[in-house]
Amino acid sequence: MGRTWLVDETSVAARASLGISAGRPWTPATIRRIIDALSDGGRLSKRDTGLVMQASAEELAAKIGQAVTVRRYSTRWTERIPEHLTLTGENAIDRITTEPWRQLHAGARGLHGYVHNEDAFRTLAAAARLVEDSTGDVFVYRIRDDVFPWPETPVGLVAADCFRSTSTRVRSVGVDALLKMRAQWLTSIA
């Protein structure tokens, strides 16, 4: 308002949950390459390999989180939302854990998902009549450069999105999954 910035409390908590990671933020293109490698075991350039080797699971999640924005919305028409979102975080947690006691998505708070681009978001907003609301239960994720090339959210990205959760159980599932993916990837390139 005027020259004063107003920041809602939930935004501050979400940013704080990512933690601070040293160095410059990674580009969205770098993030996508690393997510692909962690998710399906693909190869990376020497530079990107070095980034993954030097980062812990928490640092990987924080770096990925820096390239992702999350906005909250409210709607009365939640049934119209799932067809427009590629689910992630708490709503896709069953894709990153097989331990029955950790299957938490039934208790997920809200709908968490990515839109593919600005046009897809406009379609979603019109279909569900979304209203931006800092306490809303629709969480729309977007990569900073607005490019989401996957038909389904890769498991590496689901894990990183779980890491952003304020629920310690969901967060620990995300970290555990990233630890395993990183270890498997490092073993595959050795």
PDB file of C-alpha atoms in Angstrom:
ATOM      1  CA  MET A   1       0.000   0.000   0.000  1.00  0.00           C
ATOM      2  CA  GLY A   2       1.720   3.148  -1.147  1.00  0.00           C
ATOM      3  CA  ARG A   3       5.362   2.623  -0.224  1.00  0.00           C
ATOM      4  CA  THR A   4       4.598   0.051   2.451  1.00  0.00           C
ATOM      5  CA  TRP A   5       4.769  -3.670   1.706  1.00  0.00           C
ATOM      6  CA  LEU A   6       2.173  -5.911   3.309  1.00  0.00           C
ATOM      7  CA  VAL A   7       3.075  -9.578   3.643  1.00  0.00           C
ATOM      8  CA  ASP A   8       0.662 -12.121   5.053  1.00  0.00           C
ATOM      9  CA  GLU A   9       1.846 -14.389   7.847  1.00  0.00           C
ATOM     10  CA  THR A  10       1.385 -17.610   5.863  1.00  0.00           C
ATOM     11  CA  SER A  11       3.771 -16.339   3.155  1.00  0.00           C
ATOM     12  CA  VAL A  12       6.420 -15.613   5.757  1.00  0.00           C
ATOM     13  CA  ALA A  13       5.987 -19.090   7.276  1.00  0.00           C
ATOM     14  CA  ALA A  14       6.174 -20.745   3.847  1.00  0.00           C
ATOM     15  CA  ARG A  15       9.373 -18.896   2.955  1.00  0.00           C
ATOM     16  CA  ALA A  16      10.919 -19.661   6.343  1.00  0.00           C
ATOM     17  CA  SER A  17      10.130 -23.375   5.941  1.00  0.00           C
ATOM     18  CA  LEU A  18      12.426 -23.535   2.894  1.00  0.00           C
ATOM     19  CA  GLY A  19      15.423 -22.466   4.924  1.00  0.00           C
ATOM     20  CA  ILE A  20      18.326 -20.479   3.601  1.00  0.00           C
ATOM     21  CA  SER A  21      20.546 -22.034   0.963  1.00  0.00           C
ATOM     22  CA  ALA A  22      23.958 -20.664   0.144  1.00  0.00           C
ATOM     23  CA  GLY A  23      24.792 -19.218  -3.235  1.00  0.00           C
ATOM     24  CA  ARG A  24      22.688 -17.963  -6.065  1.00  0.00           C
ATOM     25  CA  PRO A  25      19.352 -19.556  -6.842  1.00  0.00           C
ATOM     26  CA  TRP A  26      19.503 -22.207  -9.558  1.00  0.00           C
ATOM     27  CA  THR A  27      17.822 -21.397 -12.852  1.00  0.00           C
ATOM     28  CA  PRO A  28      14.489 -23.062 -13.597  1.00  0.00           C
ATOM     29  CA  ALA A  29      16.182 -24.977 -16.456  1.00  0.00           C
ATOM     30  CA  THR A  30      18.801 -26.348 -14.026  1.00  0.00           C
ATOM     31  CA  ILE A  31      16.058 -27.272 -11.577  1.00  0.00           C
ATOM     32  CA  ARG A  32      14.154 -29.185 -14.284  1.00  0.00           C
ATOM     33  CA  ARG A  33      17.299 -31.119 -15.331  1.00  0.00           C
ATOM     34  CA  ILE A  34      18.060 -32.067 -11.718  1.00  0.00           C
ATOM     35  CA  ILE A  35      14.453 -33.061 -11.022  1.00  0.00           C
ATOM     36  CA  ASP A  36      14.481 -35.279 -14.129  1.00  0.00           C
ATOM     37  CA  ALA A  37      17.778 -36.910 -13.085  1.00  0.00           C
ATOM     38  CA  LEU A  38      16.609 -37.577  -9.528  1.00  0.00           C
ATOM     39  CA  SER A  39      13.224 -38.853 -10.707  1.00  0.00           C
ATOM     40  CA  ASP A  40      14.354 -41.191 -13.481  1.00  0.00           C
ATOM     41  CA  GLY A  41      18.104 -41.653 -12.982  1.00  0.00           C
ATOM     42  CA  GLY A  42      19.166 -39.674 -16.047  1.00  0.00           C
ATOM     43  CA  ARG A  43      22.622 -38.221 -16.615  1.00  0.00           C
ATOM     44  CA  LEU A  44      23.624 -34.627 -15.895  1.00  0.00           C
ATOM     45  CA  SER A  45      26.388 -32.342 -17.112  1.00  0.00           C
ATOM     46  CA  LYS A  46      29.536 -32.060 -14.977  1.00  0.00           C
ATOM     47  CA  ARG A  47      28.331 -28.749 -13.579  1.00  0.00           C
ATOM     48  CA  ASP A  48      24.893 -30.076 -12.607  1.00  0.00           C
ATOM     49  CA  THR A  49      26.418 -33.295 -11.244  1.00  0.00           C
ATOM     50  CA  GLY A  50      28.612 -31.173  -8.990  1.00  0.00           C
ATOM     51  CA  LEU A  51      25.587 -29.244  -7.749  1.00  0.00           C
ATOM     52  CA  VAL A  52      23.781 -32.455  -6.749  1.00  0.00           C
ATOM     53  CA  MET A  53      26.885 -34.001  -5.196  1.00  0.00           C
ATOM     54  CA  GLN A  54      27.558 -30.939  -3.034  1.00  0.00           C
ATOM     55  CA  ALA A  55      23.973 -30.480  -1.844  1.00  0.00           C
ATOM     56  CA  SER A  56      22.258 -32.378   0.950  1.00  0.00           C
ATOM     57  CA  ALA A  57      18.626 -33.468   0.502  1.00  0.00           C
ATOM     58  CA  GLU A  58      17.456 -30.423   2.474  1.00  0.00           C
ATOM     59  CA  GLU A  59      19.589 -28.099   0.333  1.00  0.00           C
ATOM     60  CA  LEU A  60      18.233 -29.694  -2.848  1.00  0.00           C
ATOM     61  CA  ALA A  61      14.681 -29.149  -1.625  1.00  0.00           C
ATOM     62  CA  ALA A  62      15.457 -25.542  -0.695  1.00  0.00           C
ATOM     63  CA  LYS A  63      17.065 -24.802  -4.088  1.00  0.00           C
ATOM     64  CA  ILE A  64      14.113 -26.355  -5.915  1.00  0.00           C
ATOM     65  CA  GLY A  65      11.732 -24.436  -3.646  1.00  0.00           C
ATOM     66  CA  GLN A  66      13.382 -21.144  -4.604  1.00  0.00           C
ATOM     67  CA  ALA A  67      12.293 -21.713  -8.211  1.00  0.00           C
ATOM     68  CA  VAL A  68       8.676 -22.492  -7.308  1.00  0.00           C
ATOM     69  CA  THR A  69       5.965 -20.062  -6.292  1.00  0.00           C
ATOM     70  CA  VAL A  70       2.837 -21.127  -4.454  1.00  0.00           C
ATOM     71  CA  ARG A  71      -0.294 -19.022  -4.306  1.00  0.00           C
ATOM     72  CA  ARG A  72      -3.381 -19.837  -2.291  1.00  0.00           C
ATOM     73  CA  TYR A  73      -6.938 -19.507  -3.495  1.00  0.00           C
ATOM     74  CA  SER A  74     -10.451 -20.140  -2.261  1.00  0.00           C
ATOM     75  CA  THR A  75     -13.394 -21.486  -4.207  1.00  0.00           C
ATOM     76  CA  ARG A  76     -16.768 -23.056  -3.662  1.00  0.00           C
ATOM     77  CA  TRP A  77     -16.248 -25.345  -6.656  1.00  0.00           C
ATOM     78  CA  THR A  78     -13.402 -27.603  -5.515  1.00  0.00           C
ATOM     79  CA  GLU A  79     -14.751 -30.467  -7.632  1.00  0.00           C
ATOM     80  CA  ARG A  80     -13.736 -28.513 -10.767  1.00  0.00           C
ATOM     81  CA  ILE A  81     -10.087 -28.189  -9.738  1.00  0.00           C
ATOM     82  CA  PRO A  82      -8.421 -31.649 -10.006  1.00  0.00           C
ATOM     83  CA  GLU A  83      -8.844 -31.892 -13.789  1.00  0.00           C
ATOM     84  CA  HIS A  84      -6.810 -28.682 -14.192  1.00  0.00           C
ATOM     85  CA  LEU A  85      -3.974 -29.400 -11.745  1.00  0.00           C
ATOM     86  CA  THR A  86      -1.069 -31.828 -11.829  1.00  0.00           C
ATOM     87  CA  LEU A  87      -1.080 -32.924  -8.190  1.00  0.00           C
ATOM     88  CA  THR A  88       1.971 -32.527  -5.963  1.00  0.00           C
ATOM     89  CA  GLY A  89       3.042 -32.334  -2.332  1.00  0.00           C
ATOM     90  CA  GLU A  90       0.579 -33.768   0.162  1.00  0.00           C
ATOM     91  CA  ASN A  91      -1.853 -34.798  -2.600  1.00  0.00           C
ATOM     92  CA  ALA A  92       0.772 -36.938  -4.362  1.00  0.00           C
ATOM     93  CA  ILE A  93       2.619 -38.244  -1.302  1.00  0.00           C
ATOM     94  CA  ASP A  94       1.643 -41.839  -2.045  1.00  0.00           C
ATOM     95  CA  ARG A  95       3.956 -41.655  -5.094  1.00  0.00           C
ATOM     96  CA  ILE A  96       7.072 -41.164  -2.942  1.00  0.00           C
ATOM     97  CA  THR A  97       6.509 -43.549  -0.036  1.00  0.00           C
ATOM     98  CA  THR A  98       5.398 -47.146   0.226  1.00  0.00           C
ATOM     99  CA  GLU A  99       5.255 -47.318   3.999  1.00  0.00           C
ATOM    100  CA  PRO A 100       1.554 -47.623   4.946  1.00  0.00           C
ATOM    101  CA  TRP A 101       1.885 -45.550   8.133  1.00  0.00           C
ATOM    102  CA  ARG A 102       3.298 -42.703   6.063  1.00  0.00           C
ATOM    103  CA  GLN A 103       0.424 -42.644   3.574  1.00  0.00           C
ATOM    104  CA  LEU A 104      -0.864 -39.271   4.641  1.00  0.00           C
ATOM    105  CA  HIS A 105      -2.643 -37.905   1.588  1.00  0.00           C
ATOM    106  CA  ALA A 106      -6.085 -38.831   2.905  1.00  0.00           C
ATOM    107  CA  GLY A 107      -5.530 -36.142   5.530  1.00  0.00           C
ATOM    108  CA  ALA A 108      -4.115 -33.606   3.070  1.00  0.00           C
ATOM    109  CA  ARG A 109      -5.069 -30.045   3.770  1.00  0.00           C
ATOM    110  CA  GLY A 110      -6.371 -28.609   0.529  1.00  0.00           C
ATOM    111  CA  LEU A 111      -5.513 -29.295  -3.084  1.00  0.00           C
ATOM    112  CA  HIS A 112      -1.873 -28.917  -4.126  1.00  0.00           C
ATOM    113  CA  GLY A 113      -0.900 -28.882  -7.784  1.00  0.00           C
ATOM    114  CA  TYR A 114       0.877 -27.324 -10.747  1.00  0.00           C
ATOM    115  CA  VAL A 115      -0.609 -25.643 -13.762  1.00  0.00           C
ATOM    116  CA  HIS A 116       1.277 -26.050 -17.040  1.00  0.00           C
ATOM    117  CA  ASN A 117       1.335 -22.354 -18.000  1.00  0.00           C
ATOM    118  CA  GLU A 118      -0.527 -19.050 -17.777  1.00  0.00           C
ATOM    119  CA  ASP A 119      -3.296 -20.186 -20.159  1.00  0.00           C
ATOM    120  CA  ALA A 120      -3.904 -23.305 -18.072  1.00  0.00           C
ATOM    121  CA  PHE A 121      -4.098 -21.144 -14.958  1.00  0.00           C
ATOM    122  CA  ARG A 122      -6.630 -18.782 -16.564  1.00  0.00           C
ATOM    123  CA  THR A 123      -8.756 -21.774 -17.548  1.00  0.00           C
ATOM    124  CA  LEU A 124      -8.584 -23.144 -13.989  1.00  0.00           C
ATOM    125  CA  ALA A 125      -9.358 -19.753 -12.436  1.00  0.00           C
ATOM    126  CA  ALA A 126     -12.409 -19.308 -14.664  1.00  0.00           C
ATOM    127  CA  ALA A 127     -13.695 -22.891 -14.246  1.00  0.00           C
ATOM    128  CA  ALA A 128     -13.387 -22.910 -10.450  1.00  0.00           C
ATOM    129  CA  ARG A 129     -13.869 -19.163  -9.941  1.00  0.00           C
ATOM    130  CA  LEU A 130     -10.712 -18.908  -7.862  1.00  0.00           C
ATOM    131  CA  VAL A 131     -10.256 -15.985  -5.516  1.00  0.00           C
ATOM    132  CA  GLU A 132      -6.772 -15.297  -4.146  1.00  0.00           C
ATOM    133  CA  ASP A 133      -6.909 -15.872  -0.401  1.00  0.00           C
ATOM    134  CA  SER A 134      -3.982 -16.291   2.016  1.00  0.00           C
ATOM    135  CA  THR A 135      -6.041 -18.791   4.015  1.00  0.00           C
ATOM    136  CA  GLY A 136      -7.513 -20.652   1.021  1.00  0.00           C
ATOM    137  CA  ASP A 137      -7.295 -24.393   0.541  1.00  0.00           C
ATOM    138  CA  VAL A 138      -6.267 -24.452  -3.142  1.00  0.00           C
ATOM    139  CA  PHE A 139      -2.473 -24.263  -3.537  1.00  0.00           C
ATOM    140  CA  VAL A 140      -1.370 -23.467  -7.098  1.00  0.00           C
ATOM    141  CA  TYR A 141       2.317 -24.136  -7.746  1.00  0.00           C
ATOM    142  CA  ARG A 142       4.242 -22.592 -10.633  1.00  0.00           C
ATOM    143  CA  ILE A 143       7.876 -22.760 -11.675  1.00  0.00           C
ATOM    144  CA  ARG A 144       9.347 -19.268 -11.877  1.00  0.00           C
ATOM    145  CA  ASP A 145       9.651 -19.252 -15.689  1.00  0.00           C
ATOM    146  CA  ASP A 146       6.147 -20.760 -16.051  1.00  0.00           C
ATOM    147  CA  VAL A 147       7.364 -23.862 -17.918  1.00  0.00           C
ATOM    148  CA  PHE A 148       6.021 -27.176 -16.607  1.00  0.00           C
ATOM    149  CA  PRO A 149       6.884 -29.783 -19.279  1.00  0.00           C
ATOM    150  CA  TRP A 150       5.765 -32.950 -17.495  1.00  0.00           C
ATOM    151  CA  PRO A 151       2.384 -34.678 -17.932  1.00  0.00           C
ATOM    152  CA  GLU A 152       2.602 -35.755 -14.274  1.00  0.00           C
ATOM    153  CA  THR A 153       4.582 -34.149 -11.449  1.00  0.00           C
ATOM    154  CA  PRO A 154       7.956 -35.972 -11.255  1.00  0.00           C
ATOM    155  CA  VAL A 155       8.619 -37.728  -7.944  1.00  0.00           C
ATOM    156  CA  GLY A 156      11.654 -35.507  -7.283  1.00  0.00           C
ATOM    157  CA  LEU A 157       9.437 -32.446  -7.444  1.00  0.00           C
ATOM    158  CA  VAL A 158       6.725 -34.081  -5.317  1.00  0.00           C
ATOM    159  CA  ALA A 159       9.355 -34.773  -2.649  1.00  0.00           C
ATOM    160  CA  ALA A 160      10.684 -31.197  -2.770  1.00  0.00           C
ATOM    161  CA  ASP A 161       7.120 -29.867  -2.513  1.00  0.00           C
ATOM    162  CA  CYS A 162       6.467 -32.085   0.515  1.00  0.00           C
ATOM    163  CA  PHE A 163       9.548 -30.498   2.091  1.00  0.00           C
ATOM    164  CA  ARG A 164       7.768 -27.101   1.990  1.00  0.00           C
ATOM    165  CA  SER A 165       4.889 -28.404   4.108  1.00  0.00           C
ATOM    166  CA  THR A 166       4.310 -27.058   7.587  1.00  0.00           C
ATOM    167  CA  SER A 167       3.398 -30.598   8.696  1.00  0.00           C
ATOM    168  CA  THR A 168       6.502 -32.266  10.099  1.00  0.00           C
ATOM    169  CA  ARG A 169       5.289 -35.705   8.985  1.00  0.00           C
ATOM    170  CA  VAL A 170       4.816 -34.601   5.372  1.00  0.00           C
ATOM    171  CA  ARG A 171       8.101 -32.716   5.454  1.00  0.00           C
ATOM    172  CA  SER A 172       9.995 -35.783   6.728  1.00  0.00           C
ATOM    173  CA  VAL A 173       8.501 -37.947   3.965  1.00  0.00           C
ATOM    174  CA  GLY A 174       9.788 -35.431   1.417  1.00  0.00           C
ATOM    175  CA  VAL A 175      13.294 -35.346   2.904  1.00  0.00           C
ATOM    176  CA  ASP A 176      13.456 -39.157   3.156  1.00  0.00           C
ATOM    177  CA  ALA A 177      12.377 -39.520  -0.470  1.00  0.00           C
ATOM    178  CA  LEU A 178      14.946 -36.958  -1.661  1.00  0.00           C
ATOM    179  CA  LEU A 179      17.669 -38.716   0.352  1.00  0.00           C
ATOM    180  CA  LYS A 180      16.838 -42.038  -1.312  1.00  0.00           C
ATOM    181  CA  MET A 181      16.583 -40.518  -4.807  1.00  0.00           C
ATOM    182  CA  ARG A 182      19.873 -38.692  -4.401  1.00  0.00           C
ATOM    183  CA  ALA A 183      21.625 -41.833  -3.087  1.00  0.00           C
ATOM    184  CA  GLN A 184      20.245 -43.963  -5.950  1.00  0.00           C
ATOM    185  CA  TRP A 185      21.275 -41.355  -8.498  1.00  0.00           C
ATOM    186  CA  LEU A 186      24.795 -41.065  -7.044  1.00  0.00           C
ATOM    187  CA  THR A 187      25.128 -44.863  -7.132  1.00  0.00           C
ATOM    188  CA  SER A 188      23.961 -44.994 -10.747  1.00  0.00           C
ATOM    189  CA  ILE A 189      26.588 -42.506 -11.929  1.00  0.00           C
ATOM    190  CA  ALA A 190      29.472 -44.117 -10.007  1.00  0.00           C
TER     191      ALA A 190
END
